CSV table of C-alpha atoms and ligand atoms in Angstrom, one decimal:
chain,number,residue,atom,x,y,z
A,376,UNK,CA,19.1,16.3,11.7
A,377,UNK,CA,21.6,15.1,9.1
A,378,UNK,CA,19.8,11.9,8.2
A,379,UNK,CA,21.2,8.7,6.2
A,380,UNK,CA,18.9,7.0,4.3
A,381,UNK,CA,20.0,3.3,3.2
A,382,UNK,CA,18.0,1.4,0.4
A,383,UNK,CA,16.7,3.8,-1.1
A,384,UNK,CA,14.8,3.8,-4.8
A,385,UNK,CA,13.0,6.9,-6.8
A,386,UNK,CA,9.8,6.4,-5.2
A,387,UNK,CA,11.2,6.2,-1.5
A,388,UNK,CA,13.3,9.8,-2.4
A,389,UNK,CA,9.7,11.0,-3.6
A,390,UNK,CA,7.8,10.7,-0.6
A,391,UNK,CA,10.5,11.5,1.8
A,392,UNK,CA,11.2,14.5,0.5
A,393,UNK,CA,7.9,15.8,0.2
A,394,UNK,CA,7.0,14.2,3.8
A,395,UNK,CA,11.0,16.0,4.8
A,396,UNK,CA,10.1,19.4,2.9
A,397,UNK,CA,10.3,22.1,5.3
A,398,UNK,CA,11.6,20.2,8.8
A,399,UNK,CA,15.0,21.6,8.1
A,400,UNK,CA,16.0,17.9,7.7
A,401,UNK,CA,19.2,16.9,5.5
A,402,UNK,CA,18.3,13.5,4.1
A,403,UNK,CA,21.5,11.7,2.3
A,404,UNK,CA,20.0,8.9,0.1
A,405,UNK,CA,21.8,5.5,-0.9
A,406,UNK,CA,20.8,2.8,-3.1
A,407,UNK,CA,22.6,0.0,-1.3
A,408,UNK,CA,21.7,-2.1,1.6
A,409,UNK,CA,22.8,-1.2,5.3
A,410,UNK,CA,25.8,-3.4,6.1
A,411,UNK,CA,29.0,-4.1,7.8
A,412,UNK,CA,30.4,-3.0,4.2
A,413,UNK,CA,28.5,0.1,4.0
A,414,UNK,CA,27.8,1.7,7.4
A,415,UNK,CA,30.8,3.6,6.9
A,416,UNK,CA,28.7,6.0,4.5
A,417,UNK,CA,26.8,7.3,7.5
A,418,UNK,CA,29.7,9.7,8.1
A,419,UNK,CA,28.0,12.6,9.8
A,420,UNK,CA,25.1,11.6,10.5
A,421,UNK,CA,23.1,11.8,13.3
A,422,UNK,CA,20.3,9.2,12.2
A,423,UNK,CA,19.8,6.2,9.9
A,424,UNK,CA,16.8,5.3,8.1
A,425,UNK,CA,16.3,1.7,7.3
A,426,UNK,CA,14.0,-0.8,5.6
A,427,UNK,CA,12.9,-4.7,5.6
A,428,UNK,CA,16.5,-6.1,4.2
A,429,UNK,CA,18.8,-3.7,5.8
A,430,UNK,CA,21.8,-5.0,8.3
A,431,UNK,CA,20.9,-3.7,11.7
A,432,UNK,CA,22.9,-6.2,13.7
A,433,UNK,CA,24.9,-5.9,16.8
A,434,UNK,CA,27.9,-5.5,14.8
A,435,UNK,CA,26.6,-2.8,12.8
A,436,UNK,CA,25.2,-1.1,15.3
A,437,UNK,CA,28.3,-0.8,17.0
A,438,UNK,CA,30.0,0.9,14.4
A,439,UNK,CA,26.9,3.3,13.8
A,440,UNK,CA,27.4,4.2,17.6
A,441,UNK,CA,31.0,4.6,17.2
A,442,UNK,CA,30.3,7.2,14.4
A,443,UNK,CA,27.6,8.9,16.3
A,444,UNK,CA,24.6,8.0,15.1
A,445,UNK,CA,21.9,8.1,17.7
A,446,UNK,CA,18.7,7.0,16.0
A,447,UNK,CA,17.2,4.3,13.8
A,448,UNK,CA,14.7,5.2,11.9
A,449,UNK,CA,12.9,2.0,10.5
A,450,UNK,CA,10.4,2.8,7.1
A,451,UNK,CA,8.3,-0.7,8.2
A,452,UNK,CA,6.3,-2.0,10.8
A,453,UNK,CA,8.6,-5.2,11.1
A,454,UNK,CA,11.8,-4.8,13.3
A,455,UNK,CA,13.0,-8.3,13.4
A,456,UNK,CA,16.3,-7.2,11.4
A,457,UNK,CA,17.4,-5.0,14.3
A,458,UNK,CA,19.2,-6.2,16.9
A,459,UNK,CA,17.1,-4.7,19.7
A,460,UNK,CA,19.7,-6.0,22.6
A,461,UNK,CA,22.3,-4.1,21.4
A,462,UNK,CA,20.7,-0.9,20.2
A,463,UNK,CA,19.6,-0.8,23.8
A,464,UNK,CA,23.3,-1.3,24.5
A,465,UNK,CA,25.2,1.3,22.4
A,466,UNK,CA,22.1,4.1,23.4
A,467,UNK,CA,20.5,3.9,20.3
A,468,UNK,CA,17.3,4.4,20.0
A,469,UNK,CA,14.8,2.3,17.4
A,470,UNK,CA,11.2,3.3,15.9
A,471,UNK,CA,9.1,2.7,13.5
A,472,UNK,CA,5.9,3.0,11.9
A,473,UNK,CA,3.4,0.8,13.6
A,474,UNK,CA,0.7,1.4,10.9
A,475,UNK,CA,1.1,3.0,7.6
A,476,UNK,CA,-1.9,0.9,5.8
A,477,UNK,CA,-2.9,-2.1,6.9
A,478,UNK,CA,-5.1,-2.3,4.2
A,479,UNK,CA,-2.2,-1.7,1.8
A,480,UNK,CA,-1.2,-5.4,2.7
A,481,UNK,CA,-4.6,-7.0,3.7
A,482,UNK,CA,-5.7,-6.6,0.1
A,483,UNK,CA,-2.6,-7.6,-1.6
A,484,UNK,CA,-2.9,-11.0,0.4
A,485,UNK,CA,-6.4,-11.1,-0.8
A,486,UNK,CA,-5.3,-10.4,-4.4
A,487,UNK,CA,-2.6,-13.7,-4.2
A,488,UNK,CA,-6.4,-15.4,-2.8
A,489,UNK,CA,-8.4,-15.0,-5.5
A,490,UNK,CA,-5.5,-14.9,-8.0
A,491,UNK,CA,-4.2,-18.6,-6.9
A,492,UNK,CA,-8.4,-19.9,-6.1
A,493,UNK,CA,-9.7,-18.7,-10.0
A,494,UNK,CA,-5.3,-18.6,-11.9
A,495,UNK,CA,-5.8,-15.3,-12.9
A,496,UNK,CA,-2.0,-15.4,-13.3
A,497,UNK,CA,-2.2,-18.4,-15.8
A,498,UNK,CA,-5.8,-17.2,-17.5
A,499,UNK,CA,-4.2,-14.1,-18.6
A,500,UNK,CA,-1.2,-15.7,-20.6
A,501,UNK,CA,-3.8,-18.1,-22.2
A,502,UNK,CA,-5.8,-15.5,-23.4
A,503,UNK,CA,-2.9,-13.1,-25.0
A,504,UNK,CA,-1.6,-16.5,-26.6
A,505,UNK,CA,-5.5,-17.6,-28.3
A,506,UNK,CA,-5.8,-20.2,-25.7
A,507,UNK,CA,-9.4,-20.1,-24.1
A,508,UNK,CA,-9.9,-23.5,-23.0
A,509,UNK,CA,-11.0,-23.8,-19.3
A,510,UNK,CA,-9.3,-27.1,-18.0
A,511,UNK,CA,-6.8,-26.1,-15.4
A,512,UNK,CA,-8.8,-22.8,-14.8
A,513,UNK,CA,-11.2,-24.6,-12.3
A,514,UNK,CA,-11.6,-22.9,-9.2
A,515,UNK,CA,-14.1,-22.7,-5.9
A,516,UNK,CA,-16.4,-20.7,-4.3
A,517,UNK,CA,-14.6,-18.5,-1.5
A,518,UNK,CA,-17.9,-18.3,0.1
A,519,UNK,CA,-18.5,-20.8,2.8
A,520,UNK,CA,-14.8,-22.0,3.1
A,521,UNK,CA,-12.9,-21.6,6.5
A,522,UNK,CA,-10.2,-19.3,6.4
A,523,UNK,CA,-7.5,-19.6,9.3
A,524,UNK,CA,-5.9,-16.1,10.2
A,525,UNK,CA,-3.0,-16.1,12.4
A,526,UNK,CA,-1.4,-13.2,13.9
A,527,UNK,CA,-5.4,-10.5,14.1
A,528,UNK,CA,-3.4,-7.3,14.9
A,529,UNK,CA,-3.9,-4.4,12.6
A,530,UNK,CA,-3.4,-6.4,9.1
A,531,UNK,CA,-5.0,-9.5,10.6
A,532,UNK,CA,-8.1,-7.5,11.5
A,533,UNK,CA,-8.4,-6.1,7.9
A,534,UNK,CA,-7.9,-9.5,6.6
A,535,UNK,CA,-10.7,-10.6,8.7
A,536,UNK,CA,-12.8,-8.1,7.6
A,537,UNK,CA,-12.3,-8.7,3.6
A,538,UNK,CA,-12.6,-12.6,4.1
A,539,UNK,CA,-15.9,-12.0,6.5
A,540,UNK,CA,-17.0,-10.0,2.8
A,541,UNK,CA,-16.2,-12.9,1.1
A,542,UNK,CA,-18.7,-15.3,2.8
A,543,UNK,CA,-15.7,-16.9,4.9
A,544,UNK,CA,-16.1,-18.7,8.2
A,545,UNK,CA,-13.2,-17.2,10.4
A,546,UNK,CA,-10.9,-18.6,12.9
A,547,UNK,CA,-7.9,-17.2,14.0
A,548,UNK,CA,-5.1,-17.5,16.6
A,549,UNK,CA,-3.0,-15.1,18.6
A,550,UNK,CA,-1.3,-14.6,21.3
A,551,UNK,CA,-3.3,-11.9,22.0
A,552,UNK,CA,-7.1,-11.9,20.9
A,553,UNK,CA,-8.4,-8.6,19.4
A,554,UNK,CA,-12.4,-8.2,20.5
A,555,UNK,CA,-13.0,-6.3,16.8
A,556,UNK,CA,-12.2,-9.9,15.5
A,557,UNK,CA,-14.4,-11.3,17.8
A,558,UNK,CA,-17.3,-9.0,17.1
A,559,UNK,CA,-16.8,-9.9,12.9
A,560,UNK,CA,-17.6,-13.1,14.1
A,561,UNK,CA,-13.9,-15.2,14.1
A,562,UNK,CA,-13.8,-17.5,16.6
A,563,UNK,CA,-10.2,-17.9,18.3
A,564,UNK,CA,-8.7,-21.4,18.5
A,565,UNK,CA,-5.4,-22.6,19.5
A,566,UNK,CA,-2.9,-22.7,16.0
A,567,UNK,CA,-3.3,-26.3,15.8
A,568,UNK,CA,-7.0,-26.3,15.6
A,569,UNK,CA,-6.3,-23.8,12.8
A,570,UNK,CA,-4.0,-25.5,11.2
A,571,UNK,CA,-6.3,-28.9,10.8
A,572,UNK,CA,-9.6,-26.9,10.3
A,573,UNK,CA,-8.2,-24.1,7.9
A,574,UNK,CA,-9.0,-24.4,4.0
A,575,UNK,CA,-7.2,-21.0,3.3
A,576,UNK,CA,-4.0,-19.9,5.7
A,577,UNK,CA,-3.3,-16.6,5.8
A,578,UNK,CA,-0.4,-15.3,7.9
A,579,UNK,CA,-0.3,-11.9,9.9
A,580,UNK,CA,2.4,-12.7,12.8
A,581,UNK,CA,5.1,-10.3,13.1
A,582,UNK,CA,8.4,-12.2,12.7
A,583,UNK,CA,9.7,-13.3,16.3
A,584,UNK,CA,11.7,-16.3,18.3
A,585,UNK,CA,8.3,-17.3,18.5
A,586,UNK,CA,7.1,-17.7,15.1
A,587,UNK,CA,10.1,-18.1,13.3
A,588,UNK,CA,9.6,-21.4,11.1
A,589,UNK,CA,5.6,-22.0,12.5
A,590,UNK,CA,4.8,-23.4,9.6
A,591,UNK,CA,7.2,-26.5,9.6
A,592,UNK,CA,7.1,-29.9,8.9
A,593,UNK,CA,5.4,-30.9,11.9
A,594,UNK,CA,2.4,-27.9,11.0
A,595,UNK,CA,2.3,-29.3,7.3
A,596,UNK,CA,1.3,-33.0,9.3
A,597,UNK,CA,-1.7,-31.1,10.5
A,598,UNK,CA,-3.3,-29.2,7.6
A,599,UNK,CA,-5.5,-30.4,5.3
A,600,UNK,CA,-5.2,-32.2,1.9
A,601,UNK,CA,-4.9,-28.9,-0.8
A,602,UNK,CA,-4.7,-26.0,1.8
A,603,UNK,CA,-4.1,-22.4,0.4
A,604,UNK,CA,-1.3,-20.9,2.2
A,605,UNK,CA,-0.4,-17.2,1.8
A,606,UNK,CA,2.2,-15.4,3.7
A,607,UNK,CA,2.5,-11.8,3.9
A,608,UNK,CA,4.6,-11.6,7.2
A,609,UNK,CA,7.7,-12.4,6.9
A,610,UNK,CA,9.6,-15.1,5.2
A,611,UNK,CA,10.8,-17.2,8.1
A,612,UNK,CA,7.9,-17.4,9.7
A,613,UNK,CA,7.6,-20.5,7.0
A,614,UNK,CA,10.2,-23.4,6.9
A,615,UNK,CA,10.5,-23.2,3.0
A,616,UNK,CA,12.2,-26.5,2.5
A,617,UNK,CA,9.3,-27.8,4.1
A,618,UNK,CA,6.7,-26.1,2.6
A,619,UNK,CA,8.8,-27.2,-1.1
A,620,UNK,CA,8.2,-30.5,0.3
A,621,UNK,CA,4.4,-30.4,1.5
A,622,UNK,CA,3.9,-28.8,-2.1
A,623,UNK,CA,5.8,-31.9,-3.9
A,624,UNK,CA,3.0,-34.0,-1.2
A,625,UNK,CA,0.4,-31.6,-2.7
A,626,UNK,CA,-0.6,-31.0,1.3
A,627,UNK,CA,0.1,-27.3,-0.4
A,628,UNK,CA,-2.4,-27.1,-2.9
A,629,UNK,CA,-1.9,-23.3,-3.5
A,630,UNK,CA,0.9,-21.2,-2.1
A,631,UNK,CA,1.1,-17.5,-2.3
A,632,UNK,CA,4.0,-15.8,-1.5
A,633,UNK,CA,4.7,-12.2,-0.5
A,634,UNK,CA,7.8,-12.9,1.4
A,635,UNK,CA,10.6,-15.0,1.7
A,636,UNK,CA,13.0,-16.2,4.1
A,637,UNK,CA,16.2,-15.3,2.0
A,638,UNK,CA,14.7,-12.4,0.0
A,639,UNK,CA,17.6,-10.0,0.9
A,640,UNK,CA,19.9,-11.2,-2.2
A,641,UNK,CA,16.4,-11.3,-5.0
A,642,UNK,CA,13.5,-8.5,-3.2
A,643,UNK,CA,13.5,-5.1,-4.5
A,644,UNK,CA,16.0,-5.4,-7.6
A,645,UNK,CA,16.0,-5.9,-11.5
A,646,UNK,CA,17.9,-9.4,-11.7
A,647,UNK,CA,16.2,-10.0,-15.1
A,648,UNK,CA,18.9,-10.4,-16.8
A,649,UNK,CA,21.2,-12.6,-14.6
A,650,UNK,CA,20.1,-16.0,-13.1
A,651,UNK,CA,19.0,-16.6,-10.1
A,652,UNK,CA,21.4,-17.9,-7.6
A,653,UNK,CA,18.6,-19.2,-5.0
A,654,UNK,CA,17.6,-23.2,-5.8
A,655,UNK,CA,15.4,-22.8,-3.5
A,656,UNK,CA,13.8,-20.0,-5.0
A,657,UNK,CA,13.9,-21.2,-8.8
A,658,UNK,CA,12.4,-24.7,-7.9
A,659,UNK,CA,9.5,-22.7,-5.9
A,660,UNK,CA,8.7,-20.8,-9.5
A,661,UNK,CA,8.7,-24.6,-11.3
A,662,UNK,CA,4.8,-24.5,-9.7
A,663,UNK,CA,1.9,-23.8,-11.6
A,664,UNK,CA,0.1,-23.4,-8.2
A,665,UNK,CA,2.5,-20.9,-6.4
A,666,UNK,CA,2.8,-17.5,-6.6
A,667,UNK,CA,5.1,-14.9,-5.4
A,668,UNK,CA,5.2,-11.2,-5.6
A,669,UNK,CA,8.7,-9.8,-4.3
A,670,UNK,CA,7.5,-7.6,-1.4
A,671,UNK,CA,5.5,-5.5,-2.7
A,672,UNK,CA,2.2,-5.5,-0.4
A,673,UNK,CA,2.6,-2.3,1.4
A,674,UNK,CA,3.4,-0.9,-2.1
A,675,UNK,CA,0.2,1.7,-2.2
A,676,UNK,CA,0.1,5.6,-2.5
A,677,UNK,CA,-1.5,6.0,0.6
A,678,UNK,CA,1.0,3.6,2.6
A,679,UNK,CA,4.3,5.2,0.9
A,680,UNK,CA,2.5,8.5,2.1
A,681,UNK,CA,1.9,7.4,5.6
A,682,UNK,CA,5.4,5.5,5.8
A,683,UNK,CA,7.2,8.8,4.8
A,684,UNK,CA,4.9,11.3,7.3
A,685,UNK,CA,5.7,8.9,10.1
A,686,UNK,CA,9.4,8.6,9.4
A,687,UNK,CA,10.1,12.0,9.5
A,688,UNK,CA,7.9,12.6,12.2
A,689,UNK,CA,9.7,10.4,14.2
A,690,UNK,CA,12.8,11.7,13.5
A,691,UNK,CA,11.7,15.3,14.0
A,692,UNK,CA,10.4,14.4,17.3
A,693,UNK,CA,13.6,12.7,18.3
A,694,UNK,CA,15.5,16.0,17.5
A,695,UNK,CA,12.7,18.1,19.8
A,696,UNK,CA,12.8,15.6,22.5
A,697,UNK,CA,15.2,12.8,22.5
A,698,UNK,CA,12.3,10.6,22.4
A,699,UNK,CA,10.8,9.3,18.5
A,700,UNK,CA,6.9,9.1,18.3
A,701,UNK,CA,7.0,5.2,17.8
A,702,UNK,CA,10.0,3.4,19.5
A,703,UNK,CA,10.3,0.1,20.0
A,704,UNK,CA,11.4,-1.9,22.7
A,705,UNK,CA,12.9,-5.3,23.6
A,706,UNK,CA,9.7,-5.9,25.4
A,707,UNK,CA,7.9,-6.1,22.5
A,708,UNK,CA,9.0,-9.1,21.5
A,709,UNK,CA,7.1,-11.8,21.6
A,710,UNK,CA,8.9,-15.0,22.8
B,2238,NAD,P1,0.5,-5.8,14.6
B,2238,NAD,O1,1.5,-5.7,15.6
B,2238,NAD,O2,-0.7,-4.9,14.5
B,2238,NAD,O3,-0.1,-7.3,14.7
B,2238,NAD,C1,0.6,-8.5,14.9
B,2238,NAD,C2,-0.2,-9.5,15.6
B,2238,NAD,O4,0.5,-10.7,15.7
B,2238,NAD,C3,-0.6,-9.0,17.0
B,2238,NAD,O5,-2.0,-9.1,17.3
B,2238,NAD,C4,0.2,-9.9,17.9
B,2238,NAD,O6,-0.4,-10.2,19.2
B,2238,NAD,C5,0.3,-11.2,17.0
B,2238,NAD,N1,1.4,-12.1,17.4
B,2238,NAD,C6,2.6,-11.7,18.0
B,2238,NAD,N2,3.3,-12.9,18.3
B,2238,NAD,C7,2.5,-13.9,17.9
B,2238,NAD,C8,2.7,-15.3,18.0
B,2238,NAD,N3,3.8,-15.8,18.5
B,2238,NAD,N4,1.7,-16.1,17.5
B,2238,NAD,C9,0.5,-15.5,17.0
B,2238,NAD,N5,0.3,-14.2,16.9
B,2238,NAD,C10,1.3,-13.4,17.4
B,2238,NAD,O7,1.3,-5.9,13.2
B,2238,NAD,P2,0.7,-5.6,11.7
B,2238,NAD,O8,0.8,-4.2,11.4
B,2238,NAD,O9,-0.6,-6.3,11.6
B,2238,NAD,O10,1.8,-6.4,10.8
B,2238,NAD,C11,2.0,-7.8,11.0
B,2238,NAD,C12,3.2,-8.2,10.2
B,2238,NAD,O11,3.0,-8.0,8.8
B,2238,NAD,C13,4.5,-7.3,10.5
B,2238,NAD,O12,5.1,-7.7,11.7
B,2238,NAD,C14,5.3,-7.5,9.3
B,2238,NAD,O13,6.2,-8.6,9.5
B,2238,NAD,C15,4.3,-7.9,8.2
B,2238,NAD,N6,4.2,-6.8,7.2
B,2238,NAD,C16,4.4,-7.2,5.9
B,2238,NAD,C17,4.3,-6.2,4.9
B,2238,NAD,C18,4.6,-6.5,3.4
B,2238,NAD,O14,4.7,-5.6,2.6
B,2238,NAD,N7,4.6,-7.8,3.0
B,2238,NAD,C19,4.0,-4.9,5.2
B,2238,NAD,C20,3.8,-4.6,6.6
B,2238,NAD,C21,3.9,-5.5,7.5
């Protein structure tokens, strides 16, 4: 299949064309984000292969479909930036890959944990600067504390498992209770139990109608004085404005970001040398006790490995069969 692959850097070329080598596969790479702007480039192809902060609206799935493209090959888990509706509309068929390393991400919202509880982040420009005075340093004991996990599907679960190692208590919620949480010992409550009981949040929800802006004002009422709240979902799963405000409150005593609701314009570029055009954003990196990594959780070996295997294996099935090995459906949205 000719195959057009949108946001594309070095690495992603890497593994796809080592996962590609052989399939008889013609994979066109582009730096730029799928958009109204540049869908054209798909001229040709039969597929398109898309990531977290690509364009895959109704609109531009209409013009894909117009220009023959019959698959959408997703390099993530998340699908909330396809237009489901419509793909099922113009014929076009979605997948993804459902689970590439779970502990890829479980870990990395482990590392923003203990970085944030013990500021790792700050400790290590004291040091290189001749500072080793302790006050501001002070941490707690992980051990003991009651970590709330929302969303216990295949992340959640590994999350579960690292903060059970840690001496945690463990309550989560979901829509959908997963017994291998149950038998690590977390005990399932509704999300405003959670919410008030939690001294660490950690967030594992996939990105829906449903748990778009969860954690609002109205959440931030409930929590307690100081909570650490990490989010490794998906941006809008947290009201940032009110988040900024519940960290002013210091309800927020630790926030730790992987995600963010408008990463689109910052994620997954070199803006180093520009400023950056998010107020938002800048006034978030004012915070001693925030911190943010820029998308970069699944970023593993092993999970750039398993991303690039199940990409082209859906897209070689889809040629065999007319059916990808991991499609997704309208009905898997959670409402
Ligand atoms: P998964 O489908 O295995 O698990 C998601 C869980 O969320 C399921 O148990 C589901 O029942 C639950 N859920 C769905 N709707 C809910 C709701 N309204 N309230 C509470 N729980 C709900 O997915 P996963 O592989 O564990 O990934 C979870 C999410 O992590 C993805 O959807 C994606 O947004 C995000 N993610 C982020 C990165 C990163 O690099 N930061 C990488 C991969 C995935």
């Amino acid at each position: 299949m000719q195959i057009a692959v949108f946001s594309t850097k070095p690495y992603d070329r890497h593994f796809l064309d080592a996962a590609g080598a052989g399939t008889g596969h013609h994979l066109s790479y582009f730096e730029v984000r799928l958009s109204l702007e540049t869908c054209d480039l798909v001229a040709g192809a039969d597929a398109v292969c898309a990531f977290v902060n690509d364009e895959v609206s109704a609109e531009v799935l209409a013009r894909l479909s117009a220009k023959g493209v019959r698959l959408v090959a997703l390099r993530s888990a998340g699908f909330n930036n396809v237009d489901l509706e419509a793909a099922k509309r113009f014929g076009i068929t979605v997948a993804r890959v459902p689970s590439y390393s779970p502990h890829a991400v479980a870990e990395h919202a482990m590392a923003l944990i203990l970085a944030l509880n013990r500021k790792t982040h700050r400790a290590y420009n004291r040091v290189r600067e001749g500072n080793f005075a302790l006050e501001g340093l002070l941490g707690f004991d992980l051990s003991g504390k009651t970590a709330g996990v929302v969303g216990t599907g295949k992340i959640g679960e590994v999350m579960c498992r690292i903060l059970n190692g840690f001496g945690c208590r463990l309550i989560a919620y979901d829509v959908q209770p997963n017994p291998d949480c149950l038998a690590i010992g977390a005990s399932y409550v509704s999300i405003d139990e959670l919410l008030e009981r939690s001294d660490i949040i950690t967030l594992h929800c996939p990105l829906t109608p449903a748990t778009y802006h969860l954690i609002d004002a109205n959440a931030l009422r409930r929590m307690k004085h100081g909570v650490m709240l990490i989010n490794t979902s998906r941006g809008a799963v947290i009201d940032t404005q009110a988040v900024l405000h519940g960290l002013k409150e210091g309800v927020i005593g630790y926030l730790g970001l992987d995600v963010y609701e408008e990463e689109g314009d910052l994620f997954f570029e070199d803006l180093s040398s520009r400023f950056i055009d998010d107020d938002v954003f800048a006034r978030l990196l004012t915070f001693p006790n925030v911190l943010i990594t820029g998308h970069q959780a699944f970023f593993t070996k092993e999970a750039l490995s398993n991303i690039a295997e199940t990409t082209i294996a859906n897209i070689t099935s889809f040629a065999q069969t007319g059916r990808a090995l991991h499609e997704v459906s309208t009905e898997k949205i959670v409402r």
